[in-house]
Tab-separated table of C-alpha atoms and ligand atoms in Angstrom:
chain	number	residue	atom	x	y	z
A	1	MET	CA	-14.417	-40.683	6.601
A	2	ALA	CA	-14.883	-42.944	3.892
A	3	GLY	CA	-17.616	-41.414	1.414
A	4	VAL	CA	-16.874	-37.475	2.366
A	5	ARG	CA	-15.287	-35.265	0.401
A	6	ALA	CA	-13.411	-32.893	2.540
A	7	HIS	CA	-13.518	-29.111	2.865
A	8	PRO	CA	-11.533	-27.491	-0.284
A	9	ILE	CA	-9.027	-25.265	2.718
A	10	PRO	CA	-10.530	-22.025	1.112
A	11	ALA	CA	-7.445	-20.143	-0.333
A	12	LYS	CA	-5.416	-17.550	1.083
A	13	SER	CA	-4.586	-14.403	-1.352
A	14	VAL	CA	-1.286	-12.582	-0.347
A	15	THR	CA	0.440	-9.153	-1.386
A	16	ILE	CA	3.519	-8.507	-2.139
A	17	VAL	CA	4.762	-5.280	-2.419
A	18	GLY	CA	8.261	-4.584	-4.199
A	19	ALA	CA	8.320	-8.196	-6.352
A	20	GLY	CA	10.157	-8.009	-8.394
A	21	GLY	CA	13.682	-6.489	-7.227
A	22	ASN	CA	16.843	-8.327	-5.804
A	23	ILE	CA	14.196	-10.046	-2.688
A	24	GLY	CA	11.144	-10.083	-4.285
A	25	SER	CA	12.207	-12.170	-7.796
A	26	GLN	CA	14.179	-14.699	-5.166
A	27	LEU	CA	10.606	-14.740	-3.110
A	28	VAL	CA	7.812	-15.317	-5.793
A	29	HIS	CA	8.469	-19.263	-7.589
A	30	HIS	CA	8.451	-19.764	-3.765
A	31	LEU	CA	5.211	-18.328	-3.204
A	32	GLY	CA	4.100	-20.882	-6.135
A	33	ARG	CA	4.929	-23.409	-4.492
A	34	MET	CA	2.568	-23.547	-1.525
A	35	HIS	CA	-0.821	-24.873	-2.573
A	36	GLU	CA	-2.662	-23.276	-0.008
A	37	ILE	CA	-2.242	-19.916	-1.608
A	38	GLY	CA	-5.238	-18.350	-4.717
A	39	LYS	CA	-4.454	-14.709	-5.746
A	40	VAL	CA	-1.551	-13.619	-5.809
A	41	THR	CA	-0.958	-9.762	-5.732
A	42	LEU	CA	2.261	-8.445	-7.548
A	43	ILE	CA	3.131	-4.304	-6.573
A	44	ASP	CA	6.674	-3.084	-8.121
A	45	GLN	CA	7.352	-0.135	-10.467
A	46	ASP	CA	10.075	-1.254	-11.277
A	47	VAL	CA	11.069	-2.336	-15.454
A	48	TYR	CA	14.631	-5.069	-15.384
A	49	GLU	CA	17.757	-3.711	-16.317
A	50	PRO	CA	20.260	-5.633	-18.593
A	51	HIS	CA	22.640	-4.073	-14.583
A	52	ASN	CA	19.419	-6.200	-12.991
A	53	LEU	CA	20.606	-9.791	-14.134
A	54	ARG	CA	23.999	-9.650	-11.733
A	55	SER	CA	21.930	-9.412	-8.571
A	56	GLN	CA	17.796	-10.609	-9.638
A	57	ASP	CA	16.455	-13.963	-10.046
A	58	ILE	CA	15.919	-13.090	-13.787
A	59	ARG	CA	16.332	-13.828	-17.799
A	60	VAL	CA	18.113	-11.692	-20.142
A	61	GLN	CA	14.281	-11.398	-21.758
A	62	ASP	CA	12.558	-10.227	-19.559
A	63	VAL	CA	15.320	-7.030	-19.023
A	64	GLY	CA	12.581	-3.268	-20.108
A	65	ARG	CA	10.020	-5.461	-18.673
A	66	PRO	CA	7.966	-4.463	-16.254
A	67	LYS	CA	8.951	-6.607	-12.003
A	68	SER	CA	5.994	-6.923	-11.704
A	69	ASP	CA	4.535	-8.299	-14.495
A	70	VAL	CA	7.221	-10.609	-15.566
A	71	GLN	CA	6.505	-12.410	-12.484
A	72	ALA	CA	3.415	-12.752	-12.093
A	73	GLN	CA	4.211	-14.359	-15.902
A	74	ARG	CA	6.504	-16.720	-13.969
A	75	LEU	CA	3.463	-17.527	-11.112
A	76	VAL	CA	0.771	-18.386	-13.450
A	77	ALA	CA	4.045	-20.243	-15.799
A	78	MET	CA	4.231	-22.311	-12.498
A	79	ARG	CA	0.083	-22.610	-11.622
A	80	SER	CA	-2.186	-22.085	-14.439
A	81	ARG	CA	-5.328	-21.514	-11.039
A	82	LEU	CA	-3.426	-19.699	-9.256
A	83	ARG	CA	-5.316	-16.171	-9.621
A	84	VAL	CA	-1.948	-13.439	-10.425
A	85	VAL	CA	-2.661	-9.756	-10.487
A	86	SER	CA	0.252	-7.202	-11.880
A	87	ILE	CA	0.480	-3.734	-10.389
A	88	PRO	CA	3.973	-1.777	-12.066
A	89	ALA	CA	2.708	1.021	-9.950
A	90	PRO	CA	5.170	3.774	-7.728
A	91	LEU	CA	2.814	2.057	-4.521
A	92	GLU	CA	2.344	5.731	-2.667
A	93	THR	CA	-0.096	5.296	-6.112
A	94	VAL	CA	-1.850	1.706	-5.581
A	95	PRO	CA	-5.228	2.453	-3.406
A	96	PRO	CA	-4.935	0.779	-0.039
A	97	GLY	CA	-7.662	-1.989	-0.839
A	98	LYS	CA	-5.442	-3.350	-3.559
A	99	LEU	CA	-3.144	-4.819	-0.967
A	100	ARG	CA	-6.010	-6.060	1.336
A	101	ALA	CA	-4.539	-9.853	1.460
A	102	ASP	CA	-4.141	-12.417	3.791
A	103	LEU	CA	-0.822	-11.579	4.899
A	104	ILE	CA	1.194	-8.990	3.211
A	105	LEU	CA	4.816	-9.232	2.126
A	106	SER	CA	6.962	-6.980	0.896
A	107	CYS	CA	10.827	-7.163	-0.077
A	108	LEU	CA	11.553	-3.252	-0.379
A	109	ASP	CA	14.535	-0.515	-0.558
A	110	SER	CA	12.412	2.321	0.598
A	111	ARG	CA	12.219	3.185	4.299
A	112	ARG	CA	8.965	5.858	3.297
A	113	ALA	CA	7.700	2.744	1.598
A	114	ARG	CA	7.837	0.624	4.202
A	115	GLN	CA	6.258	3.164	6.636
A	116	ASP	CA	3.684	3.998	3.876
A	117	VAL	CA	3.329	-0.024	4.178
A	118	SER	CA	3.305	-0.034	7.884
A	119	ARG	CA	0.096	1.925	8.201
A	120	ILE	CA	-2.336	0.478	5.147
A	121	ALA	CA	-1.263	-3.489	6.822
A	122	LEU	CA	-2.904	-1.487	10.298
A	123	ARG	CA	-5.869	-0.186	9.226
A	124	LEU	CA	-6.364	-2.934	7.099
A	125	GLY	CA	-5.860	-4.943	9.434
A	126	VAL	CA	-3.581	-7.547	8.060
A	127	PRO	CA	-0.661	-8.923	9.260
A	128	TRP	CA	2.607	-8.144	7.413
A	129	ILE	CA	6.192	-10.471	6.713
A	130	ASP	CA	9.342	-7.417	6.256
A	131	ALA	CA	12.256	-8.800	3.965
A	132	GLY	CA	15.455	-7.193	4.176
A	133	ILE	CA	19.359	-6.889	3.816
A	134	GLU	CA	22.315	-4.963	4.273
A	135	ALA	CA	24.384	-5.436	1.006
A	136	SER	CA	27.868	-4.042	3.304
A	137	VAL	CA	27.661	-5.813	6.115
A	138	SER	CA	26.349	-9.443	4.797
A	139	LEU	CA	22.817	-8.624	6.606
A	140	ALA	CA	19.566	-10.057	5.603
A	141	ARG	CA	16.642	-10.247	7.947
A	142	VAL	CA	12.883	-10.552	7.972
A	143	SER	CA	10.284	-8.553	10.531
A	144	MET	CA	6.410	-9.682	10.740
A	145	PHE	CA	4.036	-7.964	12.630
A	146	LEU	CA	0.541	-7.970	13.851
A	147	PRO	CA	-1.796	-5.388	13.236
A	148	GLY	CA	-3.684	-3.963	17.451
A	149	PRO	CA	-3.523	-0.957	19.629
A	150	GLU	CA	-1.248	-1.814	21.457
A	151	ARG	CA	1.021	-4.498	19.426
A	152	ALA	CA	4.336	-2.631	17.597
A	153	CYS	CA	3.867	-1.178	14.347
A	154	MET	CA	7.850	-1.038	12.655
A	155	GLU	CA	6.819	2.861	13.147
A	156	CYS	CA	7.525	1.286	17.410
A	157	LEU	CA	11.384	0.959	15.932
A	158	TRP	CA	11.713	3.740	15.041
A	159	ASP	CA	13.413	6.651	16.618
A	160	GLU	CA	14.682	10.916	15.116
A	161	ARG	CA	17.304	9.793	12.459
A	162	HIS	CA	14.839	7.088	10.666
A	163	TYR	CA	13.157	9.994	9.592
A	164	ALA	CA	15.433	12.603	9.111
A	165	ALA	CA	16.836	9.380	6.478
A	166	LEU	CA	13.158	8.928	5.666
A	167	ASP	CA	13.227	9.767	1.172
A	168	GLN	CA	11.635	13.324	0.805
A	169	ALA	CA	8.456	12.634	0.251
A	170	TYR	CA	6.499	15.476	-1.241
A	171	SER	CA	9.252	17.308	-2.387
A	172	CYS	CA	8.151	16.495	-6.414
A	173	LEU	CA	4.933	15.173	-6.409
A	174	GLY	CA	4.473	11.921	-8.933
A	175	ALA	CA	8.374	11.950	-9.693
A	176	ARG	CA	9.822	8.679	-9.010
A	177	ILE	CA	11.179	7.757	-6.251
A	178	HIS	CA	14.047	5.483	-6.091
A	179	ALA	CA	16.845	4.018	-2.670
A	180	SER	CA	20.348	4.002	-4.193
A	181	PRO	CA	20.453	0.213	-6.565
A	182	THR	CA	21.245	-2.202	-3.992
A	183	GLN	CA	23.646	-3.359	-5.828
A	184	ALA	CA	23.567	-6.458	-4.047
A	185	PRO	CA	25.024	-10.387	-3.916
A	186	SER	CA	21.674	-12.830	-5.534
A	187	SER	CA	22.702	-14.838	-2.822
A	188	LEU	CA	21.491	-12.745	0.208
A	189	GLY	CA	18.328	-11.751	-1.961
A	190	ALA	CA	17.422	-15.636	-1.638
A	191	LEU	CA	18.679	-16.099	2.266
A	192	ALA	CA	16.396	-13.010	3.153
A	193	ALA	CA	13.581	-14.733	1.158
A	194	ALA	CA	13.963	-17.586	1.898
A	195	LEU	CA	13.717	-16.923	5.762
A	196	GLN	CA	10.515	-14.934	4.868
A	197	ALA	CA	8.954	-17.458	2.550
A	198	ILE	CA	9.550	-20.205	5.699
A	199	GLU	CA	7.779	-17.166	8.329
A	200	CYS	CA	4.695	-16.813	5.416
A	201	ASP	CA	4.648	-20.791	5.466
A	202	LYS	CA	3.627	-21.240	8.725
A	203	PHE	CA	1.082	-18.658	8.559
A	204	PHE	CA	-1.304	-20.204	5.932
A	205	SER	CA	-0.296	-23.781	7.462
A	206	GLY	CA	-0.442	-22.416	11.063
A	207	GLY	CA	-1.911	-19.331	11.624
A	208	THR	CA	-1.079	-16.236	13.139
A	209	LYS	CA	-0.279	-18.107	16.522
A	210	ALA	CA	2.181	-20.625	14.349
A	211	VAL	CA	4.868	-17.450	13.287
A	212	ALA	CA	6.221	-15.136	15.884
A	213	PHE	CA	5.076	-12.264	14.678
A	214	GLY	CA	6.464	-8.862	17.290
A	215	SER	CA	9.790	-9.750	16.592
A	216	GLU	CA	12.646	-9.671	13.659
A	217	THR	CA	16.165	-12.227	13.210
A	218	VAL	CA	19.138	-11.679	11.532
A	219	ILE	CA	21.507	-13.389	9.575
A	220	ASP	CA	24.266	-12.261	10.696
A	221	ALA	CA	25.691	-14.321	7.274
A	222	ALA	CA	29.892	-12.249	7.843
A	223	HIS	CA	29.768	-14.264	11.306
A	224	HIS	CA	27.642	-16.537	10.823
A	225	LYS	CA	25.355	-15.265	13.829
A	226	LEU	CA	22.042	-15.482	14.107
A	227	GLN	CA	20.197	-12.662	16.311
A	228	ALA	CA	16.520	-12.350	16.795
A	229	THR	CA	15.074	-9.411	19.212
A	230	SER	CA	10.507	-9.029	19.476
A	231	PHE	CA	8.665	-5.526	20.376
A	232	SER	CA	6.532	-3.992	21.743
A	233	ARG	CA	4.428	-0.739	21.273
A	234	ASN	CA	6.223	1.584	21.681
A	235	HIS	CA	3.987	5.154	23.581
A	236	GLY	CA	5.950	7.976	22.520
A	237	CYS	CA	5.779	6.388	18.246
A	238	ARG	CA	4.898	9.361	16.062
A	239	LEU	CA	1.556	7.193	14.476
A	240	SER	CA	0.023	7.597	17.772
A	241	ASP	CA	-3.162	5.956	16.475
A	242	HIS	CA	-2.127	2.091	16.290
A	243	SER	CA	-5.703	1.278	15.866
A	244	VAL	CA	-7.401	-1.351	13.309
A	245	TRP	CA	-10.282	0.597	11.242
A	246	LYS	CA	-13.632	-1.119	10.897
A	247	ILE	CA	-13.694	-0.492	7.372
A	248	GLU	CA	-16.925	-0.730	5.031
A	249	PRO	CA	-17.084	-1.598	2.026
A	250	LEU	CA	-19.129	1.862	-0.243
A	251	THR	CA	-19.971	-0.261	-2.748
A	252	ARG	CA	-20.932	1.926	-5.639
A	253	SER	CA	-18.490	4.074	-8.745
A	254	PRO	CA	-16.675	6.777	-7.139
A	255	GLY	CA	-18.367	8.740	-10.741
A	256	GLU	CA	-21.482	8.344	-8.983
A	257	VAL	CA	-21.436	9.077	-5.271
A	258	SER	CA	-21.270	12.669	-4.495
A	259	VAL	CA	-18.469	14.262	-2.321
A	260	ALA	CA	-22.414	16.268	-0.393
A	261	GLU	CA	-23.337	12.343	-0.224
A	262	ALA	CA	-19.754	11.074	0.875
A	263	LEU	CA	-20.592	12.851	3.811
A	264	GLU	CA	-23.613	12.391	4.581
A	265	LEU	CA	-21.951	9.156	5.356
A	266	GLY	CA	-20.069	10.395	8.645
A	267	ASP	CA	-23.322	10.114	10.648
A	268	ALA	CA	-26.786	8.508	11.781
A	269	GLY	CA	-29.174	10.743	9.602
A	270	LYS	CA	-28.460	13.242	11.404
A	271	ASP	CA	-28.966	17.413	10.566
A	272	THR	CA	-25.347	18.268	11.150
A	273	ARG	CA	-24.633	19.691	8.045
A	274	GLY	CA	-21.506	21.149	7.474
A	275	GLY	CA	-18.834	20.157	10.159
A	276	ARG	CA	-18.387	17.642	8.937
A	277	SER	CA	-14.355	16.488	7.176
A	278	LEU	CA	-13.271	14.003	4.711
A	279	ARG	CA	-9.515	13.105	4.064
A	280	VAL	CA	-7.559	10.152	2.683
A	281	GLU	CA	-4.397	8.677	4.725
A	282	GLY	CA	-1.529	10.180	4.028
A	283	SER	CA	-2.333	10.752	0.807
A	284	PRO	CA	-3.412	15.182	1.730
A	285	PHE	CA	-5.706	17.106	-1.433
A	286	VAL	CA	-3.785	19.333	-4.103
A	287	THR	CA	-5.240	22.687	-4.575
A	288	ARG	CA	-2.860	23.817	-7.163
A	289	LEU	CA	-0.325	22.786	-8.977
A	290	ILE	CA	2.484	24.472	-10.459
A	291	CYS	CA	5.135	24.257	-13.577
A	292	SER	CA	8.071	24.104	-13.002
A	293	GLY	CA	9.585	25.211	-16.783
A	294	CYS	CA	7.188	28.488	-17.482
A	295	GLY	CA	6.198	29.430	-13.587
A	296	ARG	CA	2.461	28.185	-15.282
A	297	GLU	CA	-0.367	27.970	-12.366
A	298	ARG	CA	-2.865	25.714	-12.416
A	299	ALA	CA	-6.124	24.882	-9.401
A	300	LEU	CA	-7.453	21.940	-9.290
A	301	LEU	CA	-8.819	19.581	-6.595
A	302	ARG	CA	-7.844	15.758	-6.537
A	303	HIS	CA	-5.832	13.544	-3.177
A	304	ALA	CA	-2.369	13.507	-3.892
A	305	ALA	CA	-1.888	9.687	-4.400
A	306	SER	CA	-4.586	9.860	-7.215
A	307	LEU	CA	-1.909	12.192	-9.082
A	308	THR	CA	-0.533	11.172	-12.437
A	309	PRO	CA	2.141	12.069	-14.990
A	310	ASP	CA	-0.721	13.005	-17.481
A	311	ILE	CA	-2.350	15.581	-14.627
A	312	GLN	CA	1.233	16.681	-14.250
A	313	ARG	CA	2.093	17.396	-17.751
A	314	CYS	CA	1.957	21.765	-17.869
A	315	GLY	CA	0.137	22.170	-20.609
A	316	GLN	CA	1.719	24.566	-22.322
A	317	CYS	CA	5.201	23.659	-22.332
A	318	ARG	CA	5.069	19.355	-21.257
A	319	SER	CA	7.035	19.691	-18.164
A	320	LEU	CA	6.047	18.092	-14.959
A	321	MET	CA	3.870	20.535	-13.253
A	322	THR	CA	5.053	19.733	-8.787
A	323	VAL	CA	3.022	20.849	-5.390
A	324	ARG	CA	4.140	23.125	-2.356
A	325	GLY	CA	3.334	22.492	1.136
A	326	PHE	CA	0.592	24.908	1.312
A	327	ASP	CA	-0.828	23.870	-1.630
A	328	LEU	CA	-2.397	20.430	0.683
A	329	LEU	CA	-5.578	20.115	2.371
A	330	GLU	CA	-4.995	17.502	5.182
A	331	GLY	CA	-9.162	16.806	4.535
A	332	LEU	CA	-11.823	18.423	3.260
A	333	GLU	CA	-14.485	20.978	6.065
A	334	GLU	CA	-18.289	20.897	5.323
A	335	SER	CA	-18.361	24.065	5.973
A	336	ARG	CA	-15.334	25.701	3.890
A	337	LEU	CA	-17.031	24.025	0.666
A	338	PRO	CA	-18.712	25.291	-2.096
A	339	GLU	CA	-21.865	24.175	-3.084
A	340	ARG	CA	-20.003	22.720	-6.615
A	341	VAL	CA	-16.947	20.761	-4.922
A	342	LEU	CA	-19.795	19.000	-2.476
A	343	ARG	CA	-21.826	18.043	-6.231
A	344	ARG	CA	-18.845	16.618	-7.548
A	345	SER	CA	-18.409	13.317	-7.515
A	346	LEU	CA	-15.546	10.881	-5.276
A	347	GLN	CA	-13.898	10.543	-8.683
A	348	SER	CA	-13.238	13.354	-9.514
A	349	ILE	CA	-11.063	13.651	-6.114
A	350	GLY	CA	-8.892	11.194	-7.442
A	351	LEU	CA	-11.324	8.521	-5.760
A	352	ARG	CA	-10.486	5.350	-7.357
A	353	LYS	CA	-12.168	2.043	-7.507
A	354	GLY	CA	-9.950	0.131	-3.647
A	355	ASP	CA	-9.370	4.104	-2.396
A	356	VAL	CA	-9.955	4.120	1.645
A	357	PHE	CA	-11.159	7.314	2.808
A	358	SER	CA	-13.154	8.981	6.003
A	359	VAL	CA	-14.999	11.260	7.462
A	360	GLU	CA	-15.177	13.167	10.709
A	361	GLY	CA	-18.705	13.569	11.499
A	362	PRO	CA	-20.147	14.075	15.903
A	363	GLU	CA	-20.472	10.035	16.530
A	364	GLY	CA	-16.401	10.224	15.837
A	365	GLU	CA	-13.933	8.845	12.027
A	366	LYS	CA	-15.870	6.247	10.163
A	367	HIS	CA	-13.657	4.473	7.651
A	368	PHE	CA	-15.177	3.252	3.462
A	369	GLU	CA	-13.233	1.554	0.763
A	370	ILE	CA	-14.379	2.603	-2.899
A	371	VAL	CA	-15.812	-1.347	-3.952
A	372	PRO	CA	-18.436	-0.742	-6.955
A	373	SER	CA	-20.498	-3.530	-7.470
A	374	ARG	CA	-20.915	-4.897	-11.106
A	375	ARG	CA	-23.945	-4.631	-10.776
A	376	THR	CA	-25.096	-0.453	-10.529
A	377	THR	CA	-27.210	1.510	-10.919
A	378	THR	CA	-27.106	5.624	-11.657
A	379	GLN	CA	-30.331	5.170	-9.711
A	380	ALA	CA	-28.718	2.482	-7.040
A	381	PRO	CA	-30.349	3.719	-3.680
A	382	LYS	CA	-27.489	5.625	-1.216
A	383	GLU	CA	-26.489	2.964	0.439
A	384	ILE	CA	-23.445	0.615	1.633
A	385	ALA	CA	-23.635	-3.189	1.630
A	386	ARG	CA	-21.680	-4.644	4.594
A	387	ASP	CA	-20.327	-8.185	4.835
B	401	LIG	ZN1	4.464	2.576	16.503
B	402	LIG	ZN1	5.342	24.522	-18.209
């Protein structure tokens, strides 16, 4: 219509987990060219090494730099108005809220990391497209998942063998977990990345109906075959609860909210003191560290995903302090917490901006994401902003 300016289409956001590897490094530039996308978050814990020059889309001067930073810089160079966030950290330490986007893309070689993405995407209610390759047999794959109680999650497709092959998760908390490097040809990574970018394009131009969510496409490049498989919800899935969470924003800084106040969020103000508990899904609370070098022990209380190498460094011999299985708590039960712990801040037990915690109370479980507003003050009333 003449004289009427169309409303600009709201910019979409994407998170890429494993953003700098064999597939990710071939994917990023496609996203830079999709102008519906206004924000990209890149997560990758690795640094480019000389051998990556053979299998990944990088240049000599990128060697020695964090992969997520290199790819972020590349995106900004392509489109200066794109908002780009680089998170050069292991996925298991990244607060789940930082993955929040219109679409999550993953390009990972670790099954454990894919399991983490699957669970985070489900709880946040974000559609997820995973890409993978099997270099030894020249397969490239793209798998599309939509969160929902009656929809298949990635673990719906797994059997005992898949779980047996999972990386050792908590054997040595904080030590970097690496799958064997995929010495895959860059062409195979590029094939998987192109499949993923095509689905991403469909999603942003046509919505969820345009993508065959709940299915997988595999290209067998060795034999020129293509196979499409659809998934259905497996009621024997180890992740028995497939609910998308209603997550309320907690707009105060984690340093200003005590554990007791957080527990009070779990009910409607009734006197239910003592019966509530607080947990962080996928990240148990660590109560003690033990030094792998000198055997020294240290009591603490932090949720596992928030442990950093600094915290885990032994003050005596500088070795890494690790966690034993019996020094983990699935959640904090109010009735068992001493007063001094109830008075501690959420920050002091490891909760950060973007973390999601759950409080179980008499009315069931409620979920909160820490999203401090810029203008928080210490006098701020105890409140949760709602959209
Ligand atoms: Zn499932
Ligand atoms: Zn020590």
